[in-house]
mmCIF file of C-alpha atoms in Angstrom:
data_model
loop_
_atom_site.group_PDB
_atom_site.id
_atom_site.type_symbol
_atom_site.label_atom_id
_atom_site.label_comp_id
_atom_site.label_asym_id
_atom_site.label_seq_id
_atom_site.Cartn_x
_atom_site.Cartn_y
_atom_site.Cartn_z
ATOM 1 C CA ASP V 1 0.025 -0.050 -0.146
ATOM 2 C CA VAL V 2 1.169 3.705 -0.360
ATOM 3 C CA VAL V 3 1.905 5.297 2.636
ATOM 4 C CA MET V 4 0.914 8.866 3.551
ATOM 5 C CA THR V 5 2.784 10.635 6.066
ATOM 6 C CA GLN V 6 1.507 14.345 7.058
ATOM 7 C CA SER V 7 2.980 16.718 9.040
ATOM 8 C CA PRO V 8 2.881 18.384 11.818
ATOM 9 C CA LEU V 9 0.189 16.355 13.639
ATOM 10 C CA SER V 10 -1.270 19.483 15.345
ATOM 11 C CA LEU V 11 -1.161 22.985 13.859
ATOM 12 C CA PRO V 12 -2.310 26.048 16.329
ATOM 13 C CA VAL V 13 -3.063 28.932 13.987
ATOM 14 C CA THR V 14 -3.758 32.747 14.262
ATOM 15 C CA PRO V 15 -6.560 33.941 12.267
ATOM 16 C CA GLY V 16 -5.429 36.071 9.656
ATOM 17 C CA GLU V 17 -2.025 34.419 9.262
ATOM 18 C CA PRO V 18 -1.126 31.747 6.862
ATOM 19 C CA ALA V 19 -0.721 28.006 7.412
ATOM 20 C CA SER V 20 0.752 25.036 5.659
ATOM 21 C CA ILE V 21 0.210 21.308 5.889
ATOM 22 C CA SER V 22 3.035 18.838 4.556
ATOM 23 C CA CYS V 23 1.935 15.479 2.915
ATOM 24 C CA ARG V 24 4.578 12.782 1.725
ATOM 25 C CA SER V 25 3.646 9.801 -0.367
ATOM 26 C CA SER V 26 5.981 6.383 -0.089
ATOM 27 C CA GLN V 27 5.613 6.336 -4.040
ATOM 28 C CA SER V 28 5.405 9.080 -6.837
ATOM 29 C CA LEU V 29 1.452 9.886 -7.290
ATOM 30 C CA LEU V 30 2.311 11.309 -10.683
ATOM 31 C CA GLN V 31 0.436 9.306 -13.383
ATOM 32 C CA SER V 32 1.366 9.068 -16.947
ATOM 33 C CA ASP V 33 -1.496 11.358 -17.831
ATOM 34 C CA GLY V 34 0.372 14.199 -16.207
ATOM 35 C CA TYR V 35 -1.810 14.264 -13.248
ATOM 36 C CA ASN V 36 -0.730 13.851 -9.437
ATOM 37 C CA TYR V 37 -3.353 11.846 -7.721
ATOM 38 C CA LEU V 38 -3.420 13.483 -4.606
ATOM 39 C CA ASP V 39 -6.513 14.812 -2.681
ATOM 40 C CA TRP V 40 -6.831 17.154 0.182
ATOM 41 C CA TYR V 41 -10.008 16.724 2.465
ATOM 42 C CA LEU V 42 -11.171 18.690 5.604
ATOM 43 C CA GLN V 43 -13.008 17.173 8.230
ATOM 44 C CA LYS V 44 -14.844 19.791 10.326
ATOM 45 C CA PRO V 45 -15.942 18.603 14.134
ATOM 46 C CA GLY V 46 -18.780 16.410 13.690
ATOM 47 C CA GLN V 47 -19.032 16.460 10.241
ATOM 48 C CA SER V 48 -18.074 14.266 7.218
ATOM 49 C CA PRO V 49 -14.783 14.940 5.196
ATOM 50 C CA GLN V 50 -15.281 17.541 2.505
ATOM 51 C CA LEU V 51 -13.144 17.446 -0.547
ATOM 52 C CA LEU V 52 -10.877 20.775 -0.828
ATOM 53 C CA ILE V 53 -8.393 19.855 -3.392
ATOM 54 C CA TYR V 54 -8.251 17.212 -6.242
ATOM 55 C CA LEU V 55 -5.027 16.264 -8.585
ATOM 56 C CA GLY V 56 -2.808 18.028 -6.359
ATOM 57 C CA SER V 57 -3.603 21.655 -7.129
ATOM 58 C CA ASN V 58 -7.314 21.771 -8.127
ATOM 59 C CA ARG V 59 -9.814 23.293 -5.789
ATOM 60 C CA ALA V 60 -13.416 21.454 -5.413
ATOM 61 C CA SER V 61 -16.402 23.472 -6.227
ATOM 62 C CA GLY V 62 -17.396 25.981 -3.646
ATOM 63 C CA VAL V 63 -13.844 25.922 -1.897
ATOM 64 C CA PRO V 64 -12.484 29.489 -1.135
ATOM 65 C CA ASP V 65 -9.474 30.657 -2.715
ATOM 66 C CA ARG V 66 -7.442 30.823 0.354
ATOM 67 C CA PHE V 67 -7.016 27.389 -0.050
ATOM 68 C CA SER V 68 -4.358 26.013 -2.760
ATOM 69 C CA GLY V 69 -2.519 22.884 -2.949
ATOM 70 C CA SER V 70 0.998 22.310 -4.761
ATOM 71 C CA GLY V 71 3.603 19.612 -5.444
ATOM 72 C CA SER V 72 4.235 16.822 -7.373
ATOM 73 C CA GLY V 73 5.629 13.204 -7.324
ATOM 74 C CA THR V 74 5.971 12.419 -3.557
ATOM 75 C CA ASP V 75 5.819 15.821 -1.987
ATOM 76 C CA PHE V 76 2.635 17.696 -1.432
ATOM 77 C CA THR V 77 1.676 20.955 0.348
ATOM 78 C CA LEU V 78 -1.912 22.529 1.362
ATOM 79 C CA ARG V 79 -1.485 26.279 2.081
ATOM 80 C CA ILE V 80 -4.302 28.405 3.608
ATOM 81 C CA SER V 81 -3.494 32.352 2.612
ATOM 82 C CA ARG V 82 -5.329 33.648 5.860
ATOM 83 C CA VAL V 83 -6.809 31.294 8.136
ATOM 84 C CA GLU V 84 -10.372 31.819 9.192
ATOM 85 C CA PRO V 85 -12.088 30.551 12.445
ATOM 86 C CA ASP V 86 -14.166 28.176 10.311
ATOM 87 C CA ASP V 87 -11.081 26.281 8.835
ATOM 88 C CA VAL V 88 -10.676 24.367 12.264
ATOM 89 C CA GLY V 89 -10.930 20.608 11.842
ATOM 90 C CA VAL V 90 -8.671 17.489 10.909
ATOM 91 C CA TYR V 91 -7.015 17.965 7.260
ATOM 92 C CA TYR V 92 -6.278 14.746 5.369
ATOM 93 C CA CYS V 93 -4.189 14.032 2.301
ATOM 94 C CA MET V 94 -5.091 11.039 0.196
ATOM 95 C CA GLN V 95 -3.566 9.140 -2.556
ATOM 96 C CA ALA V 96 -5.691 8.057 -5.381
ATOM 97 C CA LEU V 97 -3.168 6.582 -7.903
ATOM 98 C CA LEU V 98 -3.539 3.162 -6.659
ATOM 99 C CA THR V 99 -5.986 0.830 -4.776
ATOM 100 C CA PRO V 100 -6.396 0.775 -1.810
ATOM 101 C CA GLU V 101 -6.749 4.507 -1.712
ATOM 102 C CA THR V 102 -4.824 5.676 1.453
ATOM 103 C CA PHE V 103 -4.964 8.537 3.773
ATOM 104 C CA GLY V 104 -2.460 10.463 5.773
ATOM 105 C CA GLY V 105 -2.866 10.376 9.785
ATOM 106 C CA GLY V 106 -4.491 13.983 9.514
ATOM 107 C CA THR V 107 -3.179 17.151 10.699
ATOM 108 C CA LYS V 108 -5.800 18.917 13.592
ATOM 109 C CA VAL V 109 -5.998 22.717 12.835
ATOM 110 C CA GLU V 110 -7.121 24.735 16.015
ATOM 111 C CA ILE V 111 -7.071 28.366 16.721
ATOM 112 C CA LYS V 112 -4.469 29.730 19.213
ATOM 113 C CA GLN Q 1 -28.187 18.371 -4.978
ATOM 114 C CA VAL Q 2 -26.286 15.014 -4.727
ATOM 115 C CA GLN Q 3 -26.987 13.491 -1.259
ATOM 116 C CA LEU Q 4 -26.243 10.065 -0.095
ATOM 117 C CA GLN Q 5 -27.569 8.604 3.010
ATOM 118 C CA GLU Q 6 -26.407 5.752 5.117
ATOM 119 C CA SER Q 7 -28.899 3.397 6.718
ATOM 120 C CA GLY Q 8 -28.610 0.139 8.746
ATOM 121 C CA PRO Q 9 -28.480 -1.321 12.615
ATOM 122 C CA GLY Q 10 -26.301 0.774 14.824
ATOM 123 C CA LEU Q 11 -25.406 -2.458 16.884
ATOM 124 C CA VAL Q 12 -24.042 -5.576 15.669
ATOM 125 C CA LYS Q 13 -23.054 -8.829 17.612
ATOM 126 C CA PRO Q 14 -19.508 -10.194 17.130
ATOM 127 C CA SER Q 15 -19.198 -12.818 14.329
ATOM 128 C CA GLN Q 16 -22.144 -11.673 12.690
ATOM 129 C CA THR Q 17 -22.630 -9.612 9.446
ATOM 130 C CA LEU Q 18 -22.573 -5.828 9.145
ATOM 131 C CA SER Q 19 -24.832 -4.575 6.447
ATOM 132 C CA LEU Q 20 -25.353 -0.928 5.541
ATOM 133 C CA THR Q 21 -27.070 0.605 2.401
ATOM 134 C CA CYS Q 22 -26.316 3.815 0.763
ATOM 135 C CA THR Q 23 -29.292 5.631 -0.626
ATOM 136 C CA VAL Q 24 -28.505 8.008 -3.739
ATOM 137 C CA SER Q 25 -30.585 11.058 -4.544
ATOM 138 C CA GLY Q 26 -29.988 13.680 -6.984
ATOM 139 C CA ASP Q 27 -27.669 11.620 -9.309
ATOM 140 C CA SER Q 28 -27.952 8.243 -11.078
ATOM 141 C CA ILE Q 29 -25.970 5.334 -9.699
ATOM 142 C CA SER Q 30 -26.068 4.239 -13.223
ATOM 143 C CA SER Q 31 -23.560 6.872 -14.366
ATOM 144 C CA ASP Q 32 -20.356 5.771 -15.982
ATOM 145 C CA VAL Q 33 -18.331 8.505 -14.292
ATOM 146 C CA PHE Q 34 -18.722 7.489 -10.544
ATOM 147 C CA TYR Q 35 -17.612 4.605 -8.507
ATOM 148 C CA TRP Q 36 -19.992 4.274 -5.266
ATOM 149 C CA SER Q 37 -17.486 3.937 -2.135
ATOM 150 C CA TRP Q 38 -17.259 2.899 1.610
ATOM 151 C CA ILE Q 39 -15.224 4.646 4.010
ATOM 152 C CA ARG Q 40 -14.711 3.993 7.639
ATOM 153 C CA GLN Q 41 -13.628 5.884 10.456
ATOM 154 C CA HIS Q 42 -12.686 4.014 13.761
ATOM 155 C CA PRO Q 43 -13.498 6.527 16.658
ATOM 156 C CA GLY Q 44 -10.919 9.069 16.990
ATOM 157 C CA LYS Q 45 -8.828 7.794 14.134
ATOM 158 C CA GLY Q 46 -8.273 8.425 10.658
ATOM 159 C CA LEU Q 47 -10.047 7.213 7.357
ATOM 160 C CA GLU Q 48 -9.813 3.508 5.892
ATOM 161 C CA TRP Q 49 -11.073 3.064 2.530
ATOM 162 C CA ILE Q 50 -13.175 -0.255 2.270
ATOM 163 C CA GLY Q 51 -13.816 -0.539 -1.656
ATOM 164 C CA TYR Q 52 -15.926 0.730 -4.292
ATOM 165 C CA ILE Q 53 -18.411 -0.376 -6.832
ATOM 166 C CA PHE Q 54 -19.106 0.486 -10.358
ATOM 167 C CA HIS Q 55 -22.815 0.395 -11.768
ATOM 168 C CA SER Q 56 -21.800 -2.799 -13.830
ATOM 169 C CA GLY Q 57 -21.388 -4.578 -10.674
ATOM 170 C CA ARG Q 58 -17.333 -4.543 -10.979
ATOM 171 C CA THR Q 59 -16.113 -4.267 -7.351
ATOM 172 C CA TYR Q 60 -12.353 -2.872 -6.007
ATOM 173 C CA TYR Q 61 -12.007 -4.006 -2.211
ATOM 174 C CA ASN Q 62 -9.239 -3.129 0.244
ATOM 175 C CA PRO Q 63 -7.032 -5.955 0.425
ATOM 176 C CA SER Q 64 -7.077 -5.878 4.389
ATOM 177 C CA LEU Q 65 -10.863 -6.306 4.168
ATOM 178 C CA LYS Q 66 -11.317 -8.223 0.905
ATOM 179 C CA SER Q 67 -11.922 -11.646 2.471
ATOM 180 C CA ARG Q 68 -14.882 -10.236 4.647
ATOM 181 C CA VAL Q 69 -16.385 -7.697 2.332
ATOM 182 C CA THR Q 70 -18.891 -7.396 -0.055
ATOM 183 C CA ILE Q 71 -20.345 -4.239 -1.858
ATOM 184 C CA SER Q 72 -23.422 -4.858 -4.092
ATOM 185 C CA VAL Q 73 -25.360 -2.201 -6.109
ATOM 186 C CA ASP Q 74 -29.223 -2.095 -6.926
ATOM 187 C CA THR Q 75 -29.477 0.435 -9.781
ATOM 188 C CA SER Q 76 -33.406 0.062 -10.002
ATOM 189 C CA MET Q 77 -33.292 1.455 -6.089
ATOM 190 C CA ASN Q 78 -30.296 3.845 -6.607
ATOM 191 C CA GLN Q 79 -28.869 2.238 -3.907
ATOM 192 C CA PHE Q 80 -25.491 0.271 -3.057
ATOM 193 C CA SER Q 81 -24.682 -1.925 0.034
ATOM 194 C CA LEU Q 82 -21.942 -2.901 2.074
ATOM 195 C CA ASP Q 83 -21.583 -6.328 4.157
ATOM 196 C CA LEU Q 84 -19.020 -7.072 6.272
ATOM 197 C CA ASN Q 85 -18.743 -10.563 7.949
ATOM 198 C CA SER Q 86 -17.312 -12.064 11.017
ATOM 199 C CA VAL Q 87 -17.181 -8.731 12.631
ATOM 200 C CA THR Q 88 -15.168 -8.010 15.941
ATOM 201 C CA ALA Q 89 -14.788 -5.144 17.910
ATOM 202 C CA ALA Q 90 -12.295 -3.649 15.920
ATOM 203 C CA ASP Q 91 -14.907 -3.255 13.108
ATOM 204 C CA THR Q 92 -16.546 -0.431 15.134
ATOM 205 C CA ALA Q 93 -16.571 2.754 13.403
ATOM 206 C CA VAL Q 94 -18.594 5.302 11.497
ATOM 207 C CA TYR Q 95 -19.137 4.048 8.248
ATOM 208 C CA TYR Q 96 -19.523 6.403 5.274
ATOM 209 C CA CYS Q 97 -20.495 6.149 1.582
ATOM 210 C CA ALA Q 98 -19.129 8.538 -0.721
ATOM 211 C CA ARG Q 99 -19.243 9.188 -4.370
ATOM 212 C CA TYR Q 100 -15.951 8.893 -6.376
ATOM 213 C CA CYS Q 101 -15.399 10.511 -9.361
ATOM 214 C CA THR Q 102 -13.234 8.924 -12.414
ATOM 215 C CA SER Q 103 -13.604 11.638 -15.029
ATOM 216 C CA THR Q 104 -12.379 15.310 -15.692
ATOM 217 C CA SER Q 105 -16.026 16.250 -15.998
ATOM 218 C CA CYS Q 106 -16.040 16.209 -12.170
ATOM 219 C CA PRO Q 107 -13.178 16.365 -9.319
ATOM 220 C CA LYS Q 108 -11.263 13.538 -10.874
ATOM 221 C CA GLY Q 109 -9.940 10.984 -8.515
ATOM 222 C CA GLY Q 110 -11.771 12.836 -5.434
ATOM 223 C CA PHE Q 111 -14.498 11.538 -3.050
ATOM 224 C CA ASP Q 112 -16.816 14.545 -3.828
ATOM 225 C CA TYR Q 113 -19.926 13.891 -1.760
ATOM 226 C CA TRP Q 114 -20.261 11.986 1.328
ATOM 227 C CA GLY Q 115 -22.984 10.791 3.560
ATOM 228 C CA GLN Q 116 -23.372 11.886 6.899
ATOM 229 C CA GLY Q 117 -22.074 8.808 8.440
ATOM 230 C CA THR Q 118 -23.495 6.244 10.496
ATOM 231 C CA LEU Q 119 -21.869 4.637 14.026
ATOM 232 C CA VAL Q 120 -21.706 0.905 13.824
ATOM 233 C CA THR Q 121 -20.777 -0.796 17.503
ATOM 234 C CA VAL Q 122 -19.843 -4.268 17.452
ATOM 235 C CA SER Q 123 -20.701 -5.391 20.888
ATOM 236 C CA SER Q 124 -22.610 -8.438 22.686
#
């Protein structure tokens, strides 16, 4: 299975400040079609996960542009340009290149 | 608006079969673009992909659960189902159904719609 490793485990943030989360995969997620099969999800407290970013850098419908995804191959980053209180929750990266799809362990974002 | 809704028993006895159904509304389960998926989350833990099914019945399962899992589809009811047999306490989790996109006409490679999740507890 592809192992997904996220850091940090916990991220205290100040509203209005930027934040970033790292995700590393045990093998390249770059497919021959040119896409990186890497998603980012946010699970807000008490809710189901919601898709933020797909194919490494594409924002899902309705996702604010303060969220951005970057990276290629095995190293990826999710950035929030200006954190808002509504952004708290656990962020997961997930590889969709190979079955079984595998998720990172999660990064808990909380307001300082 | 696409919606997915899980249903099924919240309590299952050890060694029995966990059975859940996901009802899809706002979209046809017969679409050629989506796989219909089950994902679970152990209490306070991360996410584990269980498997998914195409409307034709083609399935993909997580090897860690493959010997105990069956996912089936009922296109006439716009539903798909999960059976997990020989359950133990380790199968206690919130079970989500989700839609997985395979085309550039939707968020390719992403689970773009999720059900609210249903907690299944395995206990005698």
